[in-house]
mmCIF file of C-alpha atoms in Angstrom:
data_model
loop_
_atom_site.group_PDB
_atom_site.id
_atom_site.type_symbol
_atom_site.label_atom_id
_atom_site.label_comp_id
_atom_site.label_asym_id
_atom_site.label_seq_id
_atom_site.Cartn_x
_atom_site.Cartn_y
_atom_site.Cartn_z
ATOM 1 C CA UNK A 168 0.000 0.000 0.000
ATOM 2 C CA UNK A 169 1.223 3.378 -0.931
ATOM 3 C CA UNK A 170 2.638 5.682 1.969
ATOM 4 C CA UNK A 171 4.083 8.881 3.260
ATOM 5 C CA UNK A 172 6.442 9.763 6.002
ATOM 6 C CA UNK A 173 7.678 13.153 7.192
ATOM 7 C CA UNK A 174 10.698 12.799 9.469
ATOM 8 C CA UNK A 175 10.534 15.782 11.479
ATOM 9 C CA UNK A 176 7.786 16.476 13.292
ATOM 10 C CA UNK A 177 8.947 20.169 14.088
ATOM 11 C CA UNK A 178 11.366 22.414 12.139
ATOM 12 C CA UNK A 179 12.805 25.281 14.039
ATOM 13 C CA UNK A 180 14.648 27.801 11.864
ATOM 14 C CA UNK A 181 15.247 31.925 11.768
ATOM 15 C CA UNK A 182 14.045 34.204 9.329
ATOM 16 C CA UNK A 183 15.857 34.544 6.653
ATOM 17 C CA UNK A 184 17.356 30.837 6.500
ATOM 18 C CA UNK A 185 16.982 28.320 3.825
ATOM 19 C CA UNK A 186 14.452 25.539 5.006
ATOM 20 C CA UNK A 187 13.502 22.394 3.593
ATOM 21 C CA UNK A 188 10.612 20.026 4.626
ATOM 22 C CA UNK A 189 11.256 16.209 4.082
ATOM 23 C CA UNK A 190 9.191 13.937 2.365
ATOM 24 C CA UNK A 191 9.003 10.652 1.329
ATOM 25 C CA UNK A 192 6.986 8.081 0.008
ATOM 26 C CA UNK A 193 6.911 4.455 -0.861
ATOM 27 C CA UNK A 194 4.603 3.481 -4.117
ATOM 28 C CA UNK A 195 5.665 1.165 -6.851
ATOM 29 C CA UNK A 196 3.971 3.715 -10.057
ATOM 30 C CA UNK A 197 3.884 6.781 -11.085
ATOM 31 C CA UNK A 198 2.400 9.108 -8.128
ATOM 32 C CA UNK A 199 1.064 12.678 -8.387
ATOM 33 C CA UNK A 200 2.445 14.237 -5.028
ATOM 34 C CA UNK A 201 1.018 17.339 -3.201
ATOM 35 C CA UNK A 202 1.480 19.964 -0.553
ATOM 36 C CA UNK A 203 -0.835 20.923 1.866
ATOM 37 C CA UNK A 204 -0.453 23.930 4.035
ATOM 38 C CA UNK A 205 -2.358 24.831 7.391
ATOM 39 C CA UNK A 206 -1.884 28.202 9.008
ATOM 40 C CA UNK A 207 -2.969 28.750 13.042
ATOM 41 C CA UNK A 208 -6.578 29.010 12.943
ATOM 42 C CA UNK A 209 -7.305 28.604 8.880
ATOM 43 C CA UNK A 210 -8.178 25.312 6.868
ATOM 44 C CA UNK A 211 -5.970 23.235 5.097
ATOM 45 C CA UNK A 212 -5.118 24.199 2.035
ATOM 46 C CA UNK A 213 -3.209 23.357 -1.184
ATOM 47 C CA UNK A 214 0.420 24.842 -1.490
ATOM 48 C CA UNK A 215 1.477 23.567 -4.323
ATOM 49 C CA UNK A 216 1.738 20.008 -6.712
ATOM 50 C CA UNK A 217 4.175 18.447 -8.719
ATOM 51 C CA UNK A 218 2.170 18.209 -12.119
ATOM 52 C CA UNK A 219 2.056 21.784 -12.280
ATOM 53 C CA UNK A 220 5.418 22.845 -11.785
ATOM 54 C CA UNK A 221 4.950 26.027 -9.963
ATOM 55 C CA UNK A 222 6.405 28.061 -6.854
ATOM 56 C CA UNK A 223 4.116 29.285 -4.530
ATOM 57 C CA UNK A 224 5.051 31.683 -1.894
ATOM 58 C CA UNK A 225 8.408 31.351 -2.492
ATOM 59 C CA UNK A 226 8.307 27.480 -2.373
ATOM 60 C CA UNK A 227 9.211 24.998 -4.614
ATOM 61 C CA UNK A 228 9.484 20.963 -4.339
ATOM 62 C CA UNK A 229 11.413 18.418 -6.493
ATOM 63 C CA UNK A 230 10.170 14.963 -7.016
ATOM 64 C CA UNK A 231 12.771 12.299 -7.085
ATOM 65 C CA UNK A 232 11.727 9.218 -8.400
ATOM 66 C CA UNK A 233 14.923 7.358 -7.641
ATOM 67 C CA UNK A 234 14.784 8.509 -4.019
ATOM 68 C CA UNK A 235 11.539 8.809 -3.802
ATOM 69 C CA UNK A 236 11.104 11.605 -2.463
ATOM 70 C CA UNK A 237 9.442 15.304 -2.845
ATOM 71 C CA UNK A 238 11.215 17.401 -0.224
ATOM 72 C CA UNK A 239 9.631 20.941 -0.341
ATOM 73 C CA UNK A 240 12.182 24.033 -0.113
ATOM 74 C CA UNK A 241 12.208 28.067 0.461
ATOM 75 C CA UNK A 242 15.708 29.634 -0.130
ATOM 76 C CA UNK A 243 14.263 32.038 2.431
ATOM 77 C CA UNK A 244 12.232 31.858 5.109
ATOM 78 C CA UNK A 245 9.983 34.248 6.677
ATOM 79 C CA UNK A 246 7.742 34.322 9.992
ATOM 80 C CA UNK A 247 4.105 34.014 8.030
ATOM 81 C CA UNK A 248 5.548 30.598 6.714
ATOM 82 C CA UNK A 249 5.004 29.125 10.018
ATOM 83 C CA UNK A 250 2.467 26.822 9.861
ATOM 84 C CA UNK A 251 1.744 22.554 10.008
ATOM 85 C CA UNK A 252 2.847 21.175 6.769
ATOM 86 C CA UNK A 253 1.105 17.717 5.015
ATOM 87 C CA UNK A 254 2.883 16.126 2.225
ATOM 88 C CA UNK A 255 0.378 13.833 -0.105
ATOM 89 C CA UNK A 256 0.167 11.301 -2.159
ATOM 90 C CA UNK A 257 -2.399 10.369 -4.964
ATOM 91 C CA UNK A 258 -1.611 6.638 -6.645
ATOM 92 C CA UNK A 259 -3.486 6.675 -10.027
ATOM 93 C CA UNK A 260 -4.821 8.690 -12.224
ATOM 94 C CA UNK A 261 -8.110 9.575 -10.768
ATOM 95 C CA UNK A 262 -7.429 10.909 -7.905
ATOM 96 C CA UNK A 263 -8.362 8.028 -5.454
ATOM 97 C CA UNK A 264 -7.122 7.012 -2.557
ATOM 98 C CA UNK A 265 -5.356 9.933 -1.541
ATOM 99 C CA UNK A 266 -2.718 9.794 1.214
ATOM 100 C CA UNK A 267 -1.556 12.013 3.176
ATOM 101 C CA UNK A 268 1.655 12.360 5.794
ATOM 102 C CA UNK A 269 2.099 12.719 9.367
ATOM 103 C CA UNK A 270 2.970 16.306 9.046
ATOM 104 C CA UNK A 271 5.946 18.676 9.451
ATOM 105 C CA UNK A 272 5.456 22.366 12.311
ATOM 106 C CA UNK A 273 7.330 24.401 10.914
ATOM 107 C CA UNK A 274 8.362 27.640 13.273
ATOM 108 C CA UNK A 275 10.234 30.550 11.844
ATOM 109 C CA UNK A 276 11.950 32.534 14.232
ATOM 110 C CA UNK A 277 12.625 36.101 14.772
ATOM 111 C CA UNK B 74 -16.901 31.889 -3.299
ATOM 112 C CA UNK B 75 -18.603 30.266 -0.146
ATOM 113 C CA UNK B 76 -16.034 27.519 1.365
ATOM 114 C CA UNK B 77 -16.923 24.234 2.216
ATOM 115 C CA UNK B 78 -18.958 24.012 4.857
ATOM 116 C CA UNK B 79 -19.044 21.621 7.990
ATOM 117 C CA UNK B 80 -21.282 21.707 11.344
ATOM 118 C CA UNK B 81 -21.375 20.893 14.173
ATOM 119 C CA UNK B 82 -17.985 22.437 14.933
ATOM 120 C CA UNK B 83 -17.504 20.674 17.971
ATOM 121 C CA UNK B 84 -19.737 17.545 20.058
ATOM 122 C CA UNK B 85 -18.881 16.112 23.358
ATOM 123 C CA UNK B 86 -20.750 12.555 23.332
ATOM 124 C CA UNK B 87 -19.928 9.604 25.455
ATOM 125 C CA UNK B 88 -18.643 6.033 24.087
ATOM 126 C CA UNK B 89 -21.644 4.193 23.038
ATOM 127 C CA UNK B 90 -23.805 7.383 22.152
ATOM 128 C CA UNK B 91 -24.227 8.145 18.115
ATOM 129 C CA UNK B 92 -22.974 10.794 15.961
ATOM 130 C CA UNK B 93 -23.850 12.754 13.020
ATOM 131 C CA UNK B 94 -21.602 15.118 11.099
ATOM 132 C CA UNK B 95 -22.625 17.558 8.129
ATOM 133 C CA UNK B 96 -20.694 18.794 5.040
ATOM 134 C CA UNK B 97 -21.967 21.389 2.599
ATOM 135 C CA UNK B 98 -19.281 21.303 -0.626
ATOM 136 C CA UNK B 99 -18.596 24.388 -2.748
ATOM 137 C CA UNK B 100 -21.140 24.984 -5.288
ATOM 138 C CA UNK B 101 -20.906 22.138 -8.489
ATOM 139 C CA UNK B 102 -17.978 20.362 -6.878
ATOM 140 C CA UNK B 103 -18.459 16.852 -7.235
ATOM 141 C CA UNK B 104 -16.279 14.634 -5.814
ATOM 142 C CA UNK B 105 -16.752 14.962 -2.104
ATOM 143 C CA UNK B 106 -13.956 13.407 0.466
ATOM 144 C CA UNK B 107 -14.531 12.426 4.351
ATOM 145 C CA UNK B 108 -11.253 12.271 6.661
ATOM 146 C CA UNK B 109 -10.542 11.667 9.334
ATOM 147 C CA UNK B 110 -7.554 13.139 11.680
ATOM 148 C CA UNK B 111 -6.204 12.062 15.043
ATOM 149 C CA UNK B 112 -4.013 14.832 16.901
ATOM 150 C CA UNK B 113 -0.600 14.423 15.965
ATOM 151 C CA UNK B 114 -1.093 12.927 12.714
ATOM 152 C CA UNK B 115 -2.291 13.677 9.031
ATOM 153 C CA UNK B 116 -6.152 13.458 7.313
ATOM 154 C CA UNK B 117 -7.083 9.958 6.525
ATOM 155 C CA UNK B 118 -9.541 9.354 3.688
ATOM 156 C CA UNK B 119 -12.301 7.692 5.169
ATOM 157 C CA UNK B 120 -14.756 7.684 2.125
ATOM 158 C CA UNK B 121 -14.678 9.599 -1.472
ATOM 159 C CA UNK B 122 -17.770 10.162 -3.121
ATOM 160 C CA UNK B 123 -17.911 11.260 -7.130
ATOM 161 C CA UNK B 124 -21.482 13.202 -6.838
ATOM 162 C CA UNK B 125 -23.589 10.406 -4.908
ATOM 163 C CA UNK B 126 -21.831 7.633 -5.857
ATOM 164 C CA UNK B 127 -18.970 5.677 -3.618
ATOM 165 C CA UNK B 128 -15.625 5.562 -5.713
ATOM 166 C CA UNK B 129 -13.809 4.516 -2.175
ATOM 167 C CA UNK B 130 -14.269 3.244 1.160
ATOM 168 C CA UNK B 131 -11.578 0.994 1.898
ATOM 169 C CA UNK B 132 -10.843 2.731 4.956
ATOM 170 C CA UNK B 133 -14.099 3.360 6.166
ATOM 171 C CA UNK B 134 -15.316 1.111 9.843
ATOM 172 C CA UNK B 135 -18.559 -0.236 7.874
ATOM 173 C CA UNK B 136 -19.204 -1.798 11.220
ATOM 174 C CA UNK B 137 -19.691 1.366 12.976
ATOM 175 C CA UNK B 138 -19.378 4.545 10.165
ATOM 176 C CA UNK B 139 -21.183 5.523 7.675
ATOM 177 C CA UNK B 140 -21.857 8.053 5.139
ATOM 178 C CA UNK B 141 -24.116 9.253 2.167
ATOM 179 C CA UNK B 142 -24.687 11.813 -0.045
ATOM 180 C CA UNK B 143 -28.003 11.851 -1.229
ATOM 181 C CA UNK B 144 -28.811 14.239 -4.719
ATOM 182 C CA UNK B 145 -24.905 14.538 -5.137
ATOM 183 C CA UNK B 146 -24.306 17.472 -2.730
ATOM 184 C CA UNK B 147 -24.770 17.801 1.323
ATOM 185 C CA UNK B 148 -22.746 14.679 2.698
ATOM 186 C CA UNK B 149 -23.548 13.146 6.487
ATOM 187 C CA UNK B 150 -21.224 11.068 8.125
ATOM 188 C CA UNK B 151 -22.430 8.843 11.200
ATOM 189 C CA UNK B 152 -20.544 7.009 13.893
ATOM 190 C CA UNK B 153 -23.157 4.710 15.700
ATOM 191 C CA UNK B 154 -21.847 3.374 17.976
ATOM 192 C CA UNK B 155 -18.891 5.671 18.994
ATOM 193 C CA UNK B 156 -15.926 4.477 20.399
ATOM 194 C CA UNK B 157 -12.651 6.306 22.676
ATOM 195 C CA UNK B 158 -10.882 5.967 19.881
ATOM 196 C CA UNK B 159 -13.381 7.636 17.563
ATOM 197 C CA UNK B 160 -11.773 10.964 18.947
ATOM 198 C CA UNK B 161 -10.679 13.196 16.145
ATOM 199 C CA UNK B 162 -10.985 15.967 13.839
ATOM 200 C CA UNK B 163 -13.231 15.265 10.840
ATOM 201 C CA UNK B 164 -12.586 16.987 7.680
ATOM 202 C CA UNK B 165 -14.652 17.304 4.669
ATOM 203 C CA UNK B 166 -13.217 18.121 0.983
ATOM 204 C CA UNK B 167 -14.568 19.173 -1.966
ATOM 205 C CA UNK B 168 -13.105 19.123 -5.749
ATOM 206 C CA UNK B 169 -14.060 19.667 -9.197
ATOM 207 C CA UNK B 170 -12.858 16.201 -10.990
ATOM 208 C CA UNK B 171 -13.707 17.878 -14.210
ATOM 209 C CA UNK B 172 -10.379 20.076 -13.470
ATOM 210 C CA UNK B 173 -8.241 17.497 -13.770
ATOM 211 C CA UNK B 174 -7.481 13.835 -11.078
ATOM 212 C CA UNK B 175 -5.571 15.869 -9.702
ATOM 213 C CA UNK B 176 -7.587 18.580 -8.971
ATOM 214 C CA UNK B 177 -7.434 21.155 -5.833
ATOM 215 C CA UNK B 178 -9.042 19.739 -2.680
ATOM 216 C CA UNK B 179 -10.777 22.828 -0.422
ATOM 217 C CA UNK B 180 -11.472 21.513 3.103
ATOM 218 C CA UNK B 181 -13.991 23.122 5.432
ATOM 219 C CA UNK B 182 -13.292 23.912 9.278
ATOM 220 C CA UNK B 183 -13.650 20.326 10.349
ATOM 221 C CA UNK B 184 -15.739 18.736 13.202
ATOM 222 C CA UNK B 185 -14.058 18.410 16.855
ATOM 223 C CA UNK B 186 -15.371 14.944 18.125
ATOM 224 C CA UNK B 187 -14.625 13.847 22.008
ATOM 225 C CA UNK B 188 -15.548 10.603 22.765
ATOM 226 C CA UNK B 189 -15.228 10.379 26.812
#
């Protein structure tokens, strides 16, 4: 069965450094992966996905097929991007049996 | 647009007792997700709907949860009977499929459960 691990459950860093949130996964295809962002008191929310190839707010993640992996990154970070982090995982290619990840905090300090 | 949207927010029941939870999706969204998530961990997909049809349950308790979506828009999910473990956040999604598989999810608030 496909899953998802995030090995840090909190990420400490200061404005201003580069951060990167770790994520793995272990499916024998082709995965679409995802990340979902939730800020103190808001919903979750999409952050960004591999099949489109953007950077949002700064961020950007890399899928690795060989590593398996889709670690997401900001050169630099800044207080707002606090928040929990969810790395996910959707198998085929109808969107089924999504997965998602334990979660990273991530806490940007002053 | 209006989010999706979820009520109660929050219910106290005891083990035993049964539960009802209500989601509202975004306007013509229809493919319609139940999770559910224990502090400290991520969502788990209980049960996806593609307007009122089931595409997957495999995770769902059938013994003690279920869920339908009757006309292809509001969703309730019931736990009867509830169990300690049953404690959780439960989070309802809405896409639009015809946006691609891999279309945006947009979650509502959630529902608090306690379980004592």
């Amino acid at each position: 069965a496909q899953r998802v691990t995030q090995p840090e459950k909190l990420l400490s860093v200061f404005k201003g450094a580069p951060v990167e949130l770790k994520c793995n996964y272990s499916y024998s295809g082709s995965p679409e992966l995802f990340w979902y962002v939730q800020y103190s008191r808001q919903r979750l929310q999409l952050l960004l996905r591999h099949i489109s190839r953007e950077s949002i707010k700064g961020f950007t993640a890399d899928l690795n097929k060989g590593e398996t992996s889709f670690h997401l990154k900001k050169p630099f970070a800044q207080e707002e991007d606090s928040a929990m982090y969810y790395c996910a995982l959707s198998p085929d290619n109808y969107g089924q049996n999504f997965v998602f990840g334990p979660g990273t905090r991530l806490s940007v300090l002053p | 647009e209006a989010g999706v949207a979820q009520s109660p927010r929050y219910k106290i029941i005891e083990k035993r007792q049964s539960v009802a939870f209500w989601c509202n999706p975004i306007s013509g969204h229809a493919t319609l997700y139940w999770y559910q998530q224990i502090l400290g961990q991520g969502p788990k997909l209980l049960i996806q709907f593609q307007n009122n049809g089931v595409v997957d349950d495999s995770q769902l308790p059938k013994d003690r949860f279920s869920a339908e979506r009757l006309k292809g828009v509001d969703s309730t999910l019931k736990i009867q009977p509830a169990k300690l473990e049953d404690s959780a956040v439960y989070l309802c999604a809405s896409s639009f499929p015809l946006a691609g598989p891999f279309s945006e999810q947009f979650f509502g608030p959630g529902t608090r459960l306690t379980v004592l």
